[in-house]
CSV table of C-alpha atoms and ligand atoms in Angstrom, one decimal:
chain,number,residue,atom,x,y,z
A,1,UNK,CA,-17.8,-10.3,-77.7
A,2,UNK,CA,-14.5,-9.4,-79.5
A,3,UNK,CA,-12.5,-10.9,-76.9
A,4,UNK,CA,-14.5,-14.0,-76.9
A,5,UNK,CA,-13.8,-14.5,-80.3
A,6,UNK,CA,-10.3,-13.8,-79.4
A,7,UNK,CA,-10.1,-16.4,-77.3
A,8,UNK,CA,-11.8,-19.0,-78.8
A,9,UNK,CA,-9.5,-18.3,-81.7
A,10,UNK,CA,-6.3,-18.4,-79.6
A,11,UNK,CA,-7.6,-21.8,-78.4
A,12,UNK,CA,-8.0,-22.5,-81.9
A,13,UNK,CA,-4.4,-22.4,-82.6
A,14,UNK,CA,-3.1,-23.3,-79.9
A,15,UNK,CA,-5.2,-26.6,-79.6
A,16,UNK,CA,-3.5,-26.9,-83.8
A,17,UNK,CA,-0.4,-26.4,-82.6
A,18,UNK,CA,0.0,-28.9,-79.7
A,19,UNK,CA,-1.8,-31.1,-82.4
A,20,UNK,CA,0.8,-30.7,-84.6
A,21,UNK,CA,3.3,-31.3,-82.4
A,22,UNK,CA,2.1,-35.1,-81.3
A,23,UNK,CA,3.0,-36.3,-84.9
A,24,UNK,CA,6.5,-37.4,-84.5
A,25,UNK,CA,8.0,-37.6,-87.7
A,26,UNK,CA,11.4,-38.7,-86.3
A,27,UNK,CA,13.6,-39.5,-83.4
A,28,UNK,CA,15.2,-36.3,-81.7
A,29,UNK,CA,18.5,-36.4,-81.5
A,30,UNK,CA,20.2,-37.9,-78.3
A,31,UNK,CA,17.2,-41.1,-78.5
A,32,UNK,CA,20.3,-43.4,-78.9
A,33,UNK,CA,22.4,-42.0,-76.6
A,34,UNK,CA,23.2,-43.7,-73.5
A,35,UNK,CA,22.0,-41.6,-69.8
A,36,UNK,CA,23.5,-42.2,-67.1
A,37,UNK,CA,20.8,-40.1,-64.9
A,38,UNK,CA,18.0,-42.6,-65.7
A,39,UNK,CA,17.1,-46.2,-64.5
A,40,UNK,CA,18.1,-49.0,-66.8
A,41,UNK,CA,16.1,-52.4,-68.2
A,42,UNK,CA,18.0,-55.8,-68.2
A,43,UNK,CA,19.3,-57.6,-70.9
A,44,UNK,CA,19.1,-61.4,-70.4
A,45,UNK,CA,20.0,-64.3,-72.5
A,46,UNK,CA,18.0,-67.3,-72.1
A,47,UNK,CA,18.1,-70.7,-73.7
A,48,UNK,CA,14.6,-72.7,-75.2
A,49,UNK,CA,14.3,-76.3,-76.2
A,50,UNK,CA,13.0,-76.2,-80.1
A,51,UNK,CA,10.9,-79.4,-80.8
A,52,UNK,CA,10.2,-77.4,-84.5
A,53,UNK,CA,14.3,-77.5,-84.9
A,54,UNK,CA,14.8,-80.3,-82.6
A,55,UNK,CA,17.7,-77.9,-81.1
A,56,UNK,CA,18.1,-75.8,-78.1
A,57,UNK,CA,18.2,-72.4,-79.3
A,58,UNK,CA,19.0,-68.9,-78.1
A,59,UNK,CA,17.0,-65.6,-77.4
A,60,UNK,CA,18.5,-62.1,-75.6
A,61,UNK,CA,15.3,-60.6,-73.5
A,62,UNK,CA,15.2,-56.7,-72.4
A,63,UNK,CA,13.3,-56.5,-69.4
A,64,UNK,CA,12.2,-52.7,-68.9
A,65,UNK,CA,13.3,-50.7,-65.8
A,66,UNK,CA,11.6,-51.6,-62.8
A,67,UNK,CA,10.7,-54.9,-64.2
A,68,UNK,CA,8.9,-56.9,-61.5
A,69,UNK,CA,8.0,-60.4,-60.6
A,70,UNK,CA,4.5,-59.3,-59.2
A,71,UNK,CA,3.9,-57.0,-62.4
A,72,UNK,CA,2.2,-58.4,-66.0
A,73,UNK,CA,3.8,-57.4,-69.1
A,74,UNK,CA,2.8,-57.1,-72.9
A,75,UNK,CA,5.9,-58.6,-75.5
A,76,UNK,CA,7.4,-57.3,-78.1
A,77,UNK,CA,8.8,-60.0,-80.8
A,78,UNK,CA,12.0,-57.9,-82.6
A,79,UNK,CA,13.1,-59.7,-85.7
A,80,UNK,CA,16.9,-59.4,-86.7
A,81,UNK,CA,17.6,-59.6,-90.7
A,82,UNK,CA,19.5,-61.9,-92.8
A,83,UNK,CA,22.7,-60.7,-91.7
A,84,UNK,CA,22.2,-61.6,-88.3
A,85,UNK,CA,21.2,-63.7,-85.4
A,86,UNK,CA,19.4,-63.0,-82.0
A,87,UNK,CA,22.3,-60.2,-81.5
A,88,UNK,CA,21.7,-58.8,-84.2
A,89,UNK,CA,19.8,-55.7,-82.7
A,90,UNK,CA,21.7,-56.1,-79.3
A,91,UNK,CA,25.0,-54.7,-81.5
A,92,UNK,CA,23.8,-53.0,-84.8
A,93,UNK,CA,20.6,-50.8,-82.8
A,94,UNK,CA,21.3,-51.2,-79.4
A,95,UNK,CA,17.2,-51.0,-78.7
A,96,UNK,CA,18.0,-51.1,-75.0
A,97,UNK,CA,19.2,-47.3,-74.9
A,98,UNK,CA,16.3,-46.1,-76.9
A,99,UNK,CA,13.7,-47.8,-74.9
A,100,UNK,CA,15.3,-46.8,-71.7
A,101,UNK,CA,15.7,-43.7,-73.0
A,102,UNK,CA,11.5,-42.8,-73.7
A,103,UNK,CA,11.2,-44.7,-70.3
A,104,UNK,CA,12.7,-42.1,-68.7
A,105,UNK,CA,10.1,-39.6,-70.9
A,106,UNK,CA,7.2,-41.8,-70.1
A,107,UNK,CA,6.6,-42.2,-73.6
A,108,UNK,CA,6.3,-45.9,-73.8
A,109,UNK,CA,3.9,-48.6,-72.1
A,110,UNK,CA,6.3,-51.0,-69.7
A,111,UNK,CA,7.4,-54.3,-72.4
A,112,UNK,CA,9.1,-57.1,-72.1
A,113,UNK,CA,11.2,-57.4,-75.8
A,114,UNK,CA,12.0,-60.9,-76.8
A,115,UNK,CA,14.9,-60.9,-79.5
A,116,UNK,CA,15.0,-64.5,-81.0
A,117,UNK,CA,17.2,-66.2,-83.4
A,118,UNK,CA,14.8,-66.1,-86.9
A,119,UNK,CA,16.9,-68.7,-88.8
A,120,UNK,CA,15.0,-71.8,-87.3
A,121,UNK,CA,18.0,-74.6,-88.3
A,122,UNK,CA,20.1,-76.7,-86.3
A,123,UNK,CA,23.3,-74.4,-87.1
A,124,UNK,CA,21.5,-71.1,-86.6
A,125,UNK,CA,24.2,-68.8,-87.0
A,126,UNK,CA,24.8,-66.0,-89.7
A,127,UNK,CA,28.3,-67.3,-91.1
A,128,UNK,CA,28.9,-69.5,-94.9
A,129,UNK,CA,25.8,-68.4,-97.8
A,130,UNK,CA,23.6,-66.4,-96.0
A,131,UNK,CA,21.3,-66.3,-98.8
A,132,UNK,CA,21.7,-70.2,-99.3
A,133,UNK,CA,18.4,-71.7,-100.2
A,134,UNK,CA,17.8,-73.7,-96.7
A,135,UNK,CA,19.1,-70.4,-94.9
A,136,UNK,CA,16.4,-68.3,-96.6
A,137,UNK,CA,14.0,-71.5,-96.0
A,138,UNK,CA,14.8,-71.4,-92.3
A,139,UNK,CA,13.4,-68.0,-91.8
A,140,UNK,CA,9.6,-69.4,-92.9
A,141,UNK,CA,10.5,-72.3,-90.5
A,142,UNK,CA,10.4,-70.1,-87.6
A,143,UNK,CA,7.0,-69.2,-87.7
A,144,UNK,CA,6.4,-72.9,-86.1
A,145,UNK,CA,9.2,-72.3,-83.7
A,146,UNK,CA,7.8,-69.0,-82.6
A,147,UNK,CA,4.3,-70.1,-82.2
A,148,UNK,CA,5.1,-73.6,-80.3
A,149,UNK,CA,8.6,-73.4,-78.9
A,150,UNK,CA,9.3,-70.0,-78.2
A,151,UNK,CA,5.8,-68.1,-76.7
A,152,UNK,CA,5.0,-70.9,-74.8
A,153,UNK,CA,8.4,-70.5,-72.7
A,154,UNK,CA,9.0,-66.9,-73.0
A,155,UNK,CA,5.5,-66.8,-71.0
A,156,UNK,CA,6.4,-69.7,-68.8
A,157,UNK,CA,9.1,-67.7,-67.8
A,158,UNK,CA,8.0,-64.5,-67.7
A,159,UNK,CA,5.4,-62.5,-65.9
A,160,UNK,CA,3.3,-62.0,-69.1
A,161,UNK,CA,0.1,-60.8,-70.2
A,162,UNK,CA,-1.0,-63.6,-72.6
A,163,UNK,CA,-3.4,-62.0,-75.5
A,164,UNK,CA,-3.4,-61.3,-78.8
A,165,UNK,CA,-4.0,-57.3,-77.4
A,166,UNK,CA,-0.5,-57.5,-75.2
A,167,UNK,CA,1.9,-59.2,-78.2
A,168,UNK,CA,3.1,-57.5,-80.7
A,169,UNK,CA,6.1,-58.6,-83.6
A,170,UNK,CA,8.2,-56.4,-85.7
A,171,UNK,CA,11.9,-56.6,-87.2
A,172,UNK,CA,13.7,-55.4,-89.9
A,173,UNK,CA,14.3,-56.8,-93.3
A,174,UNK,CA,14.1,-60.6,-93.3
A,175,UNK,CA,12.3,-60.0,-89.9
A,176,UNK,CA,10.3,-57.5,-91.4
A,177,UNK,CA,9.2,-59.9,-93.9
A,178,UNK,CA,8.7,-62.5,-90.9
A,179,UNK,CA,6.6,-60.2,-88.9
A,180,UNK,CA,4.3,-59.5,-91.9
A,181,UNK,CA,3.8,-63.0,-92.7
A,182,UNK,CA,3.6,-64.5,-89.6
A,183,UNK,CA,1.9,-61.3,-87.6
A,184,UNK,CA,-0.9,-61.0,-90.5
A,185,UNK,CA,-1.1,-64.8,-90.9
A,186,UNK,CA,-1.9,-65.2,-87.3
A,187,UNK,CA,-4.2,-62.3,-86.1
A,188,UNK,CA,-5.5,-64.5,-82.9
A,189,UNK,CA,-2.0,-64.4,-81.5
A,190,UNK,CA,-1.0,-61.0,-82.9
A,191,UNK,CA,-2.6,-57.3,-82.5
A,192,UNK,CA,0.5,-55.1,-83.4
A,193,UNK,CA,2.8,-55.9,-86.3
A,194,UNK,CA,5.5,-53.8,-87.1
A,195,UNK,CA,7.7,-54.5,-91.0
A,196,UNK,CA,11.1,-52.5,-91.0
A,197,UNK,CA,12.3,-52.2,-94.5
A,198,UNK,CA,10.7,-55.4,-95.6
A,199,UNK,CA,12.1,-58.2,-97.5
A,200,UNK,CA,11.4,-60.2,-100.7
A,201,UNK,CA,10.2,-63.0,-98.2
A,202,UNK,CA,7.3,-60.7,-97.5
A,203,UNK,CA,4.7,-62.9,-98.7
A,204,UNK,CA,2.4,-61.1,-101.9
A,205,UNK,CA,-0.2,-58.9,-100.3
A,206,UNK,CA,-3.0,-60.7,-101.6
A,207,UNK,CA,-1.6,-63.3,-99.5
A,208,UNK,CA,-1.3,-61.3,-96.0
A,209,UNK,CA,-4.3,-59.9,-95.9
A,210,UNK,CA,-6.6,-61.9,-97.8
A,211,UNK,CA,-9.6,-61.1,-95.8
A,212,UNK,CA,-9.0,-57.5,-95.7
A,213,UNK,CA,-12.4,-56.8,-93.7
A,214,UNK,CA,-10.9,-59.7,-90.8
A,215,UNK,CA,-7.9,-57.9,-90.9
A,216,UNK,CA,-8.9,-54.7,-90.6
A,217,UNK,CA,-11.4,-55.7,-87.6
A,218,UNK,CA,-8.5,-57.6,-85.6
A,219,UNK,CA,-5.5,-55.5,-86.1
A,220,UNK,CA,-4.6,-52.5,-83.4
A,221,UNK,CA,-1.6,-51.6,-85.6
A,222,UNK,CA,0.0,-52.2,-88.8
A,223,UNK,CA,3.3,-50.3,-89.5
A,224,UNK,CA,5.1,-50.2,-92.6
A,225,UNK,CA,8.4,-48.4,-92.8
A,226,UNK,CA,11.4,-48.1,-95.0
A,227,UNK,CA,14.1,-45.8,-96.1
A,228,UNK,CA,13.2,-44.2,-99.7
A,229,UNK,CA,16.8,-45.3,-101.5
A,230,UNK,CA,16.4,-49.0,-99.9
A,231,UNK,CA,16.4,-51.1,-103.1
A,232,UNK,CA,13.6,-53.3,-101.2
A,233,UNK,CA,11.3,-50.7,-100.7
A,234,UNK,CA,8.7,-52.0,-103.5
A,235,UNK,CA,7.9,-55.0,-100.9
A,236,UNK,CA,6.8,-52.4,-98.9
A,237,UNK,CA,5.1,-50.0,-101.3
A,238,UNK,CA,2.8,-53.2,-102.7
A,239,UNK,CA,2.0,-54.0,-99.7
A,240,UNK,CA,0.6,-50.6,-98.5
A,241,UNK,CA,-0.9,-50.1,-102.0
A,242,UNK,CA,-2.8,-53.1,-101.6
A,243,UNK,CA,-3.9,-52.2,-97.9
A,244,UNK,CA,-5.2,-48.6,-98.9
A,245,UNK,CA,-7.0,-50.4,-101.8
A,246,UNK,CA,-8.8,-52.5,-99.0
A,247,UNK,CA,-9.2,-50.0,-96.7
A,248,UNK,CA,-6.9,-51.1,-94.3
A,249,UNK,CA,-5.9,-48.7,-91.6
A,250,UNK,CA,-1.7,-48.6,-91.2
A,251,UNK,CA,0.6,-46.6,-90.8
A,252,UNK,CA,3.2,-46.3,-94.2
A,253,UNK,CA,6.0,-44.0,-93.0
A,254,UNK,CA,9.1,-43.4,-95.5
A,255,UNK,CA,11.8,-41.9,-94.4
A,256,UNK,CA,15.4,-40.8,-96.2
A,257,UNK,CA,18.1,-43.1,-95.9
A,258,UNK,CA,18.9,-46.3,-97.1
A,259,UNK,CA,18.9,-50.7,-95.4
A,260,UNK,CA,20.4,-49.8,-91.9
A,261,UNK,CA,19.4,-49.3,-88.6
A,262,UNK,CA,19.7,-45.9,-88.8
A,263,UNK,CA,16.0,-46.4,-90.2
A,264,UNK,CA,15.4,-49.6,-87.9
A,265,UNK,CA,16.5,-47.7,-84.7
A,266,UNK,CA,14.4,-44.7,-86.0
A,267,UNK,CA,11.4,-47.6,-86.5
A,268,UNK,CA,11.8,-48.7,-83.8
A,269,UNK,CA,11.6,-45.6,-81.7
A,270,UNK,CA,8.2,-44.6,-83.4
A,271,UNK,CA,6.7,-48.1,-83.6
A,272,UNK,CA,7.5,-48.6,-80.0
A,273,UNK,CA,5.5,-45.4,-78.7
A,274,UNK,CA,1.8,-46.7,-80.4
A,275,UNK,CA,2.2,-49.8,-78.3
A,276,UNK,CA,0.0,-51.2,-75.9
A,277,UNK,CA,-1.7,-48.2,-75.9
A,278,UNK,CA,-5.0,-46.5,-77.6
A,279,UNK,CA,-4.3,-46.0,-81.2
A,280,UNK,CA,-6.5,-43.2,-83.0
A,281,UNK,CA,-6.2,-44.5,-86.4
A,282,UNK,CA,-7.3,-41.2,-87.7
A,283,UNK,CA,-3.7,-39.7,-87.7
A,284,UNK,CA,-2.2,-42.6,-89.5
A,285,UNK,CA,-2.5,-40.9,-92.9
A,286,UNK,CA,-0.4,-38.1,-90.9
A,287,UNK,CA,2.3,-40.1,-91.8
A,288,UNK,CA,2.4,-41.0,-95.2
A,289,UNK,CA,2.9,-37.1,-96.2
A,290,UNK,CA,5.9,-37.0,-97.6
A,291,UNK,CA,6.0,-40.6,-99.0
A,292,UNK,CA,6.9,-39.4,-102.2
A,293,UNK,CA,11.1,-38.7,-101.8
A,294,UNK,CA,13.1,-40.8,-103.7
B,1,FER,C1,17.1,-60.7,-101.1
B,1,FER,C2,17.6,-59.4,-100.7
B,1,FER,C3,17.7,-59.1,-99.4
B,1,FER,C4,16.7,-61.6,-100.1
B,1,FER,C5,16.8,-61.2,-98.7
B,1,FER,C6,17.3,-60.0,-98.4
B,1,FER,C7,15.8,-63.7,-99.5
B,1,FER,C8,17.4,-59.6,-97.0
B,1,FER,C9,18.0,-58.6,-96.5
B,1,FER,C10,18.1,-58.4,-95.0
B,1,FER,O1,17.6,-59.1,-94.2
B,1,FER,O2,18.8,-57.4,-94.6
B,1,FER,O3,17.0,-61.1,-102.3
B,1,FER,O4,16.2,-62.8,-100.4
């Protein structure tokens, strides 16, 4: 009897411990690091005719290793900021090492990433006022360009799996912002939305999620990250007060650090490892521990 109750006790921490251990509060060190023992995705760039911006217009695509013709793939949309272009993550996070990196650890689902060029405008690149009104306004427009230009060839192209369960968007910052807006404001195209430090083009939460009950029925997963000293985190913050109001199951992770892809690539690496996969929302709130540095 005593040793049954042994036992069953050691199971009882041990089952805590391993528990425990699943919640991964941040990327180990090495996830950016390039390996030369382990098989590699492909970075493409491809070109897209834009009726929305009456332009051809650019896009870099990571195909995962072992990426085959005869396969079906989910996509991930990855939103650069207002800094930036379609290269954006290609040069500041280099998302290619830390995917093929938890390949290698079969910790992620086989993706197809799309990277796109968010400033939908005939001159598209980051140079002159970035912040200059038709700039800013060009980052809306792509919502149009996304849903009508850019899906329709992306799965033209590609072997792809073609439902709202097998897309997912995030990005960082003005992509952030974009993948809120246009990932909320579209839940029949959209299942996993992703917003890396979040900008002040995040529309009001009232807005995103105005049918909280739809929302929360549709969604597989909603992250919200930022870095606690990011001056932009309250776009964030009222946006996951407003969910946890209306009881809507995401995931609001804060970590230290400030607007940089040392938070994005960290994103990035977590968001990643939900997708395409089962989600128990019932660890979410495992996350938001620890909200409260500043
Ligand atoms: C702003 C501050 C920051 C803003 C946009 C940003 C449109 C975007 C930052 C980024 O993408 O890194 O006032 O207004």
């Amino acid at each position: 009897m005593k040793r049954l109750i042994l036992t069953i006790f050691a199971l009882i921490v041990f089952c805590g411990f391993s528990y425990s251990q699943e919640i991964l509060k941040h990327a180990p060190e090495g996830f950016d690091t390039v390996r030369a023992d382990i098989p590699h995705g492909k970075i493409d760039s491809v070109e897209y005719e834009s009726k929305t911006v009456g332009a051809t217009r650019k896009a870099i695509i990571y195909t995962p290793p072992g990426f085959s013709k005869d396969e079906k793939y989910p996509v991930l949309y990855l939103l650069h900021g207002i800094g930036g272009d379609e290269k954006e993550w290609l040069n500041g996070g280099r998302p290619q090492v830390i995917l093929d990196n938890l390949y290698a650890e079969k910790k992620i689902e086989p993706m197809i990433v799309v990277m796109p060029n968010g400033r939908a405008m005939k001159d598209d690149r980051a140079t002159g006022n970035i912040m200059a009104p038709d700039k800013v306004q060009a980052f809306a427009a792509f919502e149009k360009d996304l849903l009508n230009d850019l899906i329709p060839f992306i799965e033209n192209k590609y072997p792809i799996l073609k439902d709202r369960e097998h897309r997912a968007i995030a990005g960082l910052s003005m992509g952030g912002g974009q993948s809120l807006n246009f990932g909320l404001g579209n839940l029949d195209t959209f299942a996993w939305v992703g917003g890396f430090s979040s900008a002040p083009n995040t529309k009001a939460p009232e807005e995103l999620a105005p049918n909280p009950v739809e929302t929360k029925k549709k969604l597989k997963l909603l992250w919200i990250s930022c870095g606690a000293n990011d001056g932009l985190i309250t776009f964030s913050r009222r946006t996951h007060d407003y969910l946890k109001a209306n009881d809507v199951p995401h995931i609001y992770y804060i970590e230290p650090g400030g607007h940089d892809f040392k938070v994005w690539k960290n994103g990035l690496y977590m968001f990643s490892q939900f997708l395409f996969k089962p989600v128990d929302a019932s660890i979410f709130s495992e996350y938001s521990t620890n909200t409260t540095i500043q």
